XYZ file of C-alpha atoms in Angstrom:
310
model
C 0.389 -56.640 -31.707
C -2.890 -58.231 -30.379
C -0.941 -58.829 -27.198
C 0.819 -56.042 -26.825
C -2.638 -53.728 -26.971
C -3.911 -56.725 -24.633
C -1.383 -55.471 -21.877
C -1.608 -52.336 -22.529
C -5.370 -51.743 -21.594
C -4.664 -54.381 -18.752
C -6.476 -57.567 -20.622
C -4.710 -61.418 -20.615
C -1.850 -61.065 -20.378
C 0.702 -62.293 -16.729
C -2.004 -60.836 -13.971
C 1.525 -60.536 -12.062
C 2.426 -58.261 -14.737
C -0.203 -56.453 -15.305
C -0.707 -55.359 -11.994
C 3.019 -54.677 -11.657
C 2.488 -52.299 -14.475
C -1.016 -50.742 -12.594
C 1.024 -49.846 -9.588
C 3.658 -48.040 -11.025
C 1.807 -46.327 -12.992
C -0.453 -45.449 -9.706
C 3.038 -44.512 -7.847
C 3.984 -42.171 -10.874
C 2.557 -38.264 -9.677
C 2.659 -34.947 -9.101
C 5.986 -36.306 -6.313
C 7.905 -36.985 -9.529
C 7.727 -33.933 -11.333
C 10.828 -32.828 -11.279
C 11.487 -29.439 -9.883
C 12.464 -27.453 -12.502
C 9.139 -28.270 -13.963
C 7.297 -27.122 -10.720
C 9.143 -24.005 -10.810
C 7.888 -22.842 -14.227
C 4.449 -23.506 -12.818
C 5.157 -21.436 -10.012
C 6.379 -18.678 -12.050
C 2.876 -18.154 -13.592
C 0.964 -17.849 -10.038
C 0.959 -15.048 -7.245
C 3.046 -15.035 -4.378
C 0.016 -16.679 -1.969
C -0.905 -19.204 -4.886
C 2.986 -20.378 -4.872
C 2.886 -20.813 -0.553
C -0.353 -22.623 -0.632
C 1.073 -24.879 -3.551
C 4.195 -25.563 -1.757
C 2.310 -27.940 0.836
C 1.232 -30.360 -1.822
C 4.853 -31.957 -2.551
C 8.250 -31.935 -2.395
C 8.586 -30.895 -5.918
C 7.027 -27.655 -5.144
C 8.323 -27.517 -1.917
C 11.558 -27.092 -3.272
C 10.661 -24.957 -6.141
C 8.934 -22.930 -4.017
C 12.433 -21.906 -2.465
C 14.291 -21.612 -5.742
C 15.954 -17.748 -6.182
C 14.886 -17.218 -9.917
C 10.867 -18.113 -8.721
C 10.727 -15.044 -6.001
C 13.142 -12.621 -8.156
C 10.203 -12.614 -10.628
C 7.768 -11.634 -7.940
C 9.544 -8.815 -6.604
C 9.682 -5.255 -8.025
C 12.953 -3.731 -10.171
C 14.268 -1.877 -7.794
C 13.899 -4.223 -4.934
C 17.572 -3.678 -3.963
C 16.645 0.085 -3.453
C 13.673 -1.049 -0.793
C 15.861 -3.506 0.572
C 18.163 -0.061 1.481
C 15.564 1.057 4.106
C 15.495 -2.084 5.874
C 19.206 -1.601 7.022
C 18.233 2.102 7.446
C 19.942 3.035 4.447
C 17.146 5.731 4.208
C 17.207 4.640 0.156
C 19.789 5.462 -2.418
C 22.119 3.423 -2.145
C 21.195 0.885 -4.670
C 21.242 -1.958 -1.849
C 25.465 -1.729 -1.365
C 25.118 -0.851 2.553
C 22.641 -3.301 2.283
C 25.489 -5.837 1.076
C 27.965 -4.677 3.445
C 25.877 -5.101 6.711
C 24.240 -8.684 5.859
C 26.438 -11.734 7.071
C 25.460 -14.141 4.856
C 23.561 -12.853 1.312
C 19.619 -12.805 1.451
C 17.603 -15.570 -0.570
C 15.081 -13.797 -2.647
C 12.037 -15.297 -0.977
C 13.419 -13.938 2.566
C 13.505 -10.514 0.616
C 10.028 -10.907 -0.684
C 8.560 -11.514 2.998
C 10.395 -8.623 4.396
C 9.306 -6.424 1.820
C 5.412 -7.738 2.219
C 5.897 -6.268 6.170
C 5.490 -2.365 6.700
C 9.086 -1.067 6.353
C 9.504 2.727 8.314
C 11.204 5.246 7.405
C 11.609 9.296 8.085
C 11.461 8.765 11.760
C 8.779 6.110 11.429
C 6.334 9.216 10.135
C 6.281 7.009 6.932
C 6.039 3.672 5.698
C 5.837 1.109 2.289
C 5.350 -2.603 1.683
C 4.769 -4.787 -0.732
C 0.768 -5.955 -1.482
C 1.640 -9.495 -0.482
C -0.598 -11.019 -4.251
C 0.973 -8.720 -7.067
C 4.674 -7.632 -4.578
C 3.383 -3.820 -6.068
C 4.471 -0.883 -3.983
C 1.827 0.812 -1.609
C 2.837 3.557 0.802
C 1.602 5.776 3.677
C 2.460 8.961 5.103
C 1.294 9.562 8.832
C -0.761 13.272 9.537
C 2.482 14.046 11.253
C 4.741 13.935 8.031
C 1.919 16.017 6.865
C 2.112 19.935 6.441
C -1.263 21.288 8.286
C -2.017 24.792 8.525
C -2.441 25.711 12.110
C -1.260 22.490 14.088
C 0.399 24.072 16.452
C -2.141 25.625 17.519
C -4.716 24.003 20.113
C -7.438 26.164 19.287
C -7.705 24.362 15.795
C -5.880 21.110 15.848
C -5.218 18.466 18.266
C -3.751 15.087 18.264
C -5.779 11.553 19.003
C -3.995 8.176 19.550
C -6.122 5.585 18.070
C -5.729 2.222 17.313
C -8.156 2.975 13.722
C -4.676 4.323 12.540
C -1.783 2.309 11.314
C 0.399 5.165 12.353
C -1.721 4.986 16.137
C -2.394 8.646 15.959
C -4.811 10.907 13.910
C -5.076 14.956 13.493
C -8.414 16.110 14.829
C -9.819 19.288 13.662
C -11.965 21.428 15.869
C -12.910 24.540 14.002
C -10.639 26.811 11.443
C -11.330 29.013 8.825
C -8.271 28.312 6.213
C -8.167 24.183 6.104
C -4.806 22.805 4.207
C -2.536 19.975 4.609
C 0.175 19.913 2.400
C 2.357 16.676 1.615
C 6.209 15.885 -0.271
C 7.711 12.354 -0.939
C 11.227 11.540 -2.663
C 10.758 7.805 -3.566
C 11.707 5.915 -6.756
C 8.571 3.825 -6.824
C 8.990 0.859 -9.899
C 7.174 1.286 -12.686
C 3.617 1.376 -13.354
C 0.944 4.205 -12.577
C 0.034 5.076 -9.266
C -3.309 6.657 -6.856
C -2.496 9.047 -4.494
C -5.320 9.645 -1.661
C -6.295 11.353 1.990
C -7.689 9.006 4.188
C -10.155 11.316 6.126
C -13.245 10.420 9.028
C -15.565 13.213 9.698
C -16.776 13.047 13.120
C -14.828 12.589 16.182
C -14.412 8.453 17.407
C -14.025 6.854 20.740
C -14.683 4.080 22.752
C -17.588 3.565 25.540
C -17.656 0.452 27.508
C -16.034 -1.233 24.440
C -17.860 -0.155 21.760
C -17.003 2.700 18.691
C -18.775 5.767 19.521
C -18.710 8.584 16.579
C -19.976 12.302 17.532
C -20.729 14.180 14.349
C -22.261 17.738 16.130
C -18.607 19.595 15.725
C -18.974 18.660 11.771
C -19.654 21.729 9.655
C -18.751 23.540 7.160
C -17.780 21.023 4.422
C -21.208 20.725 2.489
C -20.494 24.430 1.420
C -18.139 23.999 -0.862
C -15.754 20.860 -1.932
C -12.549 20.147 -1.310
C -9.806 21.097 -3.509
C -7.223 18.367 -4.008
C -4.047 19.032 -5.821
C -1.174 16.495 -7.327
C 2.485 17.041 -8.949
C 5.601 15.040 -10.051
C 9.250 16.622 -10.603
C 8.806 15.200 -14.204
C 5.650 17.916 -14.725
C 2.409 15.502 -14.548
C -0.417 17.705 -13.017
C -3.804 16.802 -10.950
C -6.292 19.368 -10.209
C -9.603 17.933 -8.584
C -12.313 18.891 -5.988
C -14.702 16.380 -4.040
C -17.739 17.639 -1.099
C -16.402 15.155 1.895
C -19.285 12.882 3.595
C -20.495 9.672 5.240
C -19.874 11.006 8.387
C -18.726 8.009 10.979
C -16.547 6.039 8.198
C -13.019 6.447 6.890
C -12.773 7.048 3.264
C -9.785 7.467 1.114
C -10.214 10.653 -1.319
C -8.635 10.525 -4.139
C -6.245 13.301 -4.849
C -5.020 12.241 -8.604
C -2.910 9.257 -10.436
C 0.786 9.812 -11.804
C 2.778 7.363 -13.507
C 6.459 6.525 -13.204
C 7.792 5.224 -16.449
C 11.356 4.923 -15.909
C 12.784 2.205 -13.879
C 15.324 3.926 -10.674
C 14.000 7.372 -11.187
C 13.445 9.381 -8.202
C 10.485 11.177 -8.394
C 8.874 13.959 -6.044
C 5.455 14.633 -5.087
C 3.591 17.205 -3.524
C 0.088 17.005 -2.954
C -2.835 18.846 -1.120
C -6.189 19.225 0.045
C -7.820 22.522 0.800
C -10.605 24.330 1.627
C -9.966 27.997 1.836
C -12.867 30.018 1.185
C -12.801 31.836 4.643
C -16.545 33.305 4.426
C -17.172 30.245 6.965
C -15.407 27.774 9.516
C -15.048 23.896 8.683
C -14.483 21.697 11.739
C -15.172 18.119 13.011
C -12.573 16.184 10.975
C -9.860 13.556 11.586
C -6.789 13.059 8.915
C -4.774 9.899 9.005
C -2.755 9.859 6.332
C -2.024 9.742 2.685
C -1.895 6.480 0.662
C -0.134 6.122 -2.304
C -1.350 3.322 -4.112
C -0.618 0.952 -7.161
C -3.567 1.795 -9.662
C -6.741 -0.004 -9.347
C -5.750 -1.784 -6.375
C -8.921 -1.201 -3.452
C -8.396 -1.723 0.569
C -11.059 0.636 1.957
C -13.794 3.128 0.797
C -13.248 5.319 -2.443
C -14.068 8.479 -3.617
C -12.603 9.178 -6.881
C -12.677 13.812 -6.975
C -13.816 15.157 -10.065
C -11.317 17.126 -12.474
C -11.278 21.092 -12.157
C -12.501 23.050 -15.112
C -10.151 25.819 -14.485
């Protein structure tokens, strides 16, 4: 027993042995794990977490690649986004999807296609997956937007800018009756989502390469706030109102939360801001575009609107 403790910590003992038993212990690692092993690690990290991990080994190499790893990562309905990438247009539960695809799509290729902007409605609208959680986050362009008086030059006009993702922004001159009106179809996965107005007051450009913002066409908003309005097809109801500043910056306004709690249903939206009290003009404001994003989750500057008392 004396011996066999001996060799065990290394001590007497054959020194060719005992070092034969050092180095394979030294040559037994991470490498060996077997890959089924590596791949219930991986199931317990983000999608980043398992790409940086797949560099250490071959092990996670491979498990990085395995189906069942990335299926967890991606949303329900993935199958339903996937629909849009063929130009489906959604609805179709993925099965012109499966017709047009040569050879079927692993479920990691699906997760990186899904993490890229995929268009839709003319390319007035787009969603991805947030590349850490694989959560839904969308945007709607000013032009899939509903804006009272954009017609009309004397009010409205268009910028391109390269401060939008959607390379274009609605610029407001002067009007007395301010409202942009929004609708979406989409059957978002569930969880509970933020829906806000990405807005700049001031008008932007460049001079000899550098951002130039001129606020003196900015009026009118410190008078009263901004009325923001948000409802489902399955009755949830947001009724808030926010005074727009920081003149110079783009913030995202919140316009209310709704929350989807059935997996495939189709919900509709409509949403607004407004400012309609027509005793005075408003003027000297840009709108991007609406976000719709997964709860909690923060890109840029928020406002969070306080609720209505009426």
């Amino acid at each position: 027993m004396g011996a066999g403790v001996s060799g065990l910590f290394g001590l007497g003992g054959d020194e060719g042995e005992t070092s034969a038993a050092v180095g394979g212990a030294v040559a037994a690692g991470l490498g060996d794990l077997p890959e089924l092993c590596a791949a219930e690690v991986l199931l317990r990290l983000d999608a980043p977490e398992i790409c940086r991990l797949a560099r250490l080994n071959h092990s996670f190499r491979g498990a990085a690649g395995a189906d069942f790893v990335w299926e967890a990562k991606l949303p329900e309905n993935y199958r339903y986004l996937m629909s849009f990438v063929e130009g489906g247009g959604g609805g179709d539960d993925g099965r012109q999807l499966r017709r047009r695809r040569r050879r079927p799509a692993g479920k990691k290729e699906i997760y990186v296609r899904l993490a890229r902007p995929v268009p839709f409605d003319g390319g007035s609208k787009e969603f991805w997956l947030e590349k850490s959680k694989g959560r839904v986050c969308m945007a709607l362009s000013s032009k899939s937007l509903v804006i009272t008086g954009i017609d009309d030059r004397r009010y409205w006009q268009h910028i391109p800018t390269a401060e939008s993702r959607f390379h274009s922004v609605a610029y407001l001159q002067q009007i007395w009756w301010f409202e942009v009106v929004g609708e979406i179809d989409f059957s978002f996965p569930v969880g509970t989502y933020s829906l806000y107005f990405r807005i700049h007051l001031g008008k932007f450009y460049k001079r000899f390469g550098r951002r130039v913002c001129s606020t003196e066409h900015v009026h009118g908003w410190d008078k009263k706030p901004v009325r923001f309005q948000l409802s489902t097809s399955d009755g949830q109801h947001s009724l808030s109102q926010c005074s727009l500043g920081e003149p110079g910056s783009w913030v995202l306004y919140h316009a209310g939360d709704f929350v989807v709690s059935k997996p495939d249903q189709t919900i509709k939206l409509k949403f607004s801001m407004a400012q309609i009290d027509c005793t005075h003009t408003k003027g000297g404001l840009c709108v991007d575009s609406a976000f719709i994003y997964p709860k909690g989750f923060q890109q840029e500057r928020m406002v969070r609107s306080q609720k209505c008392r009426c």
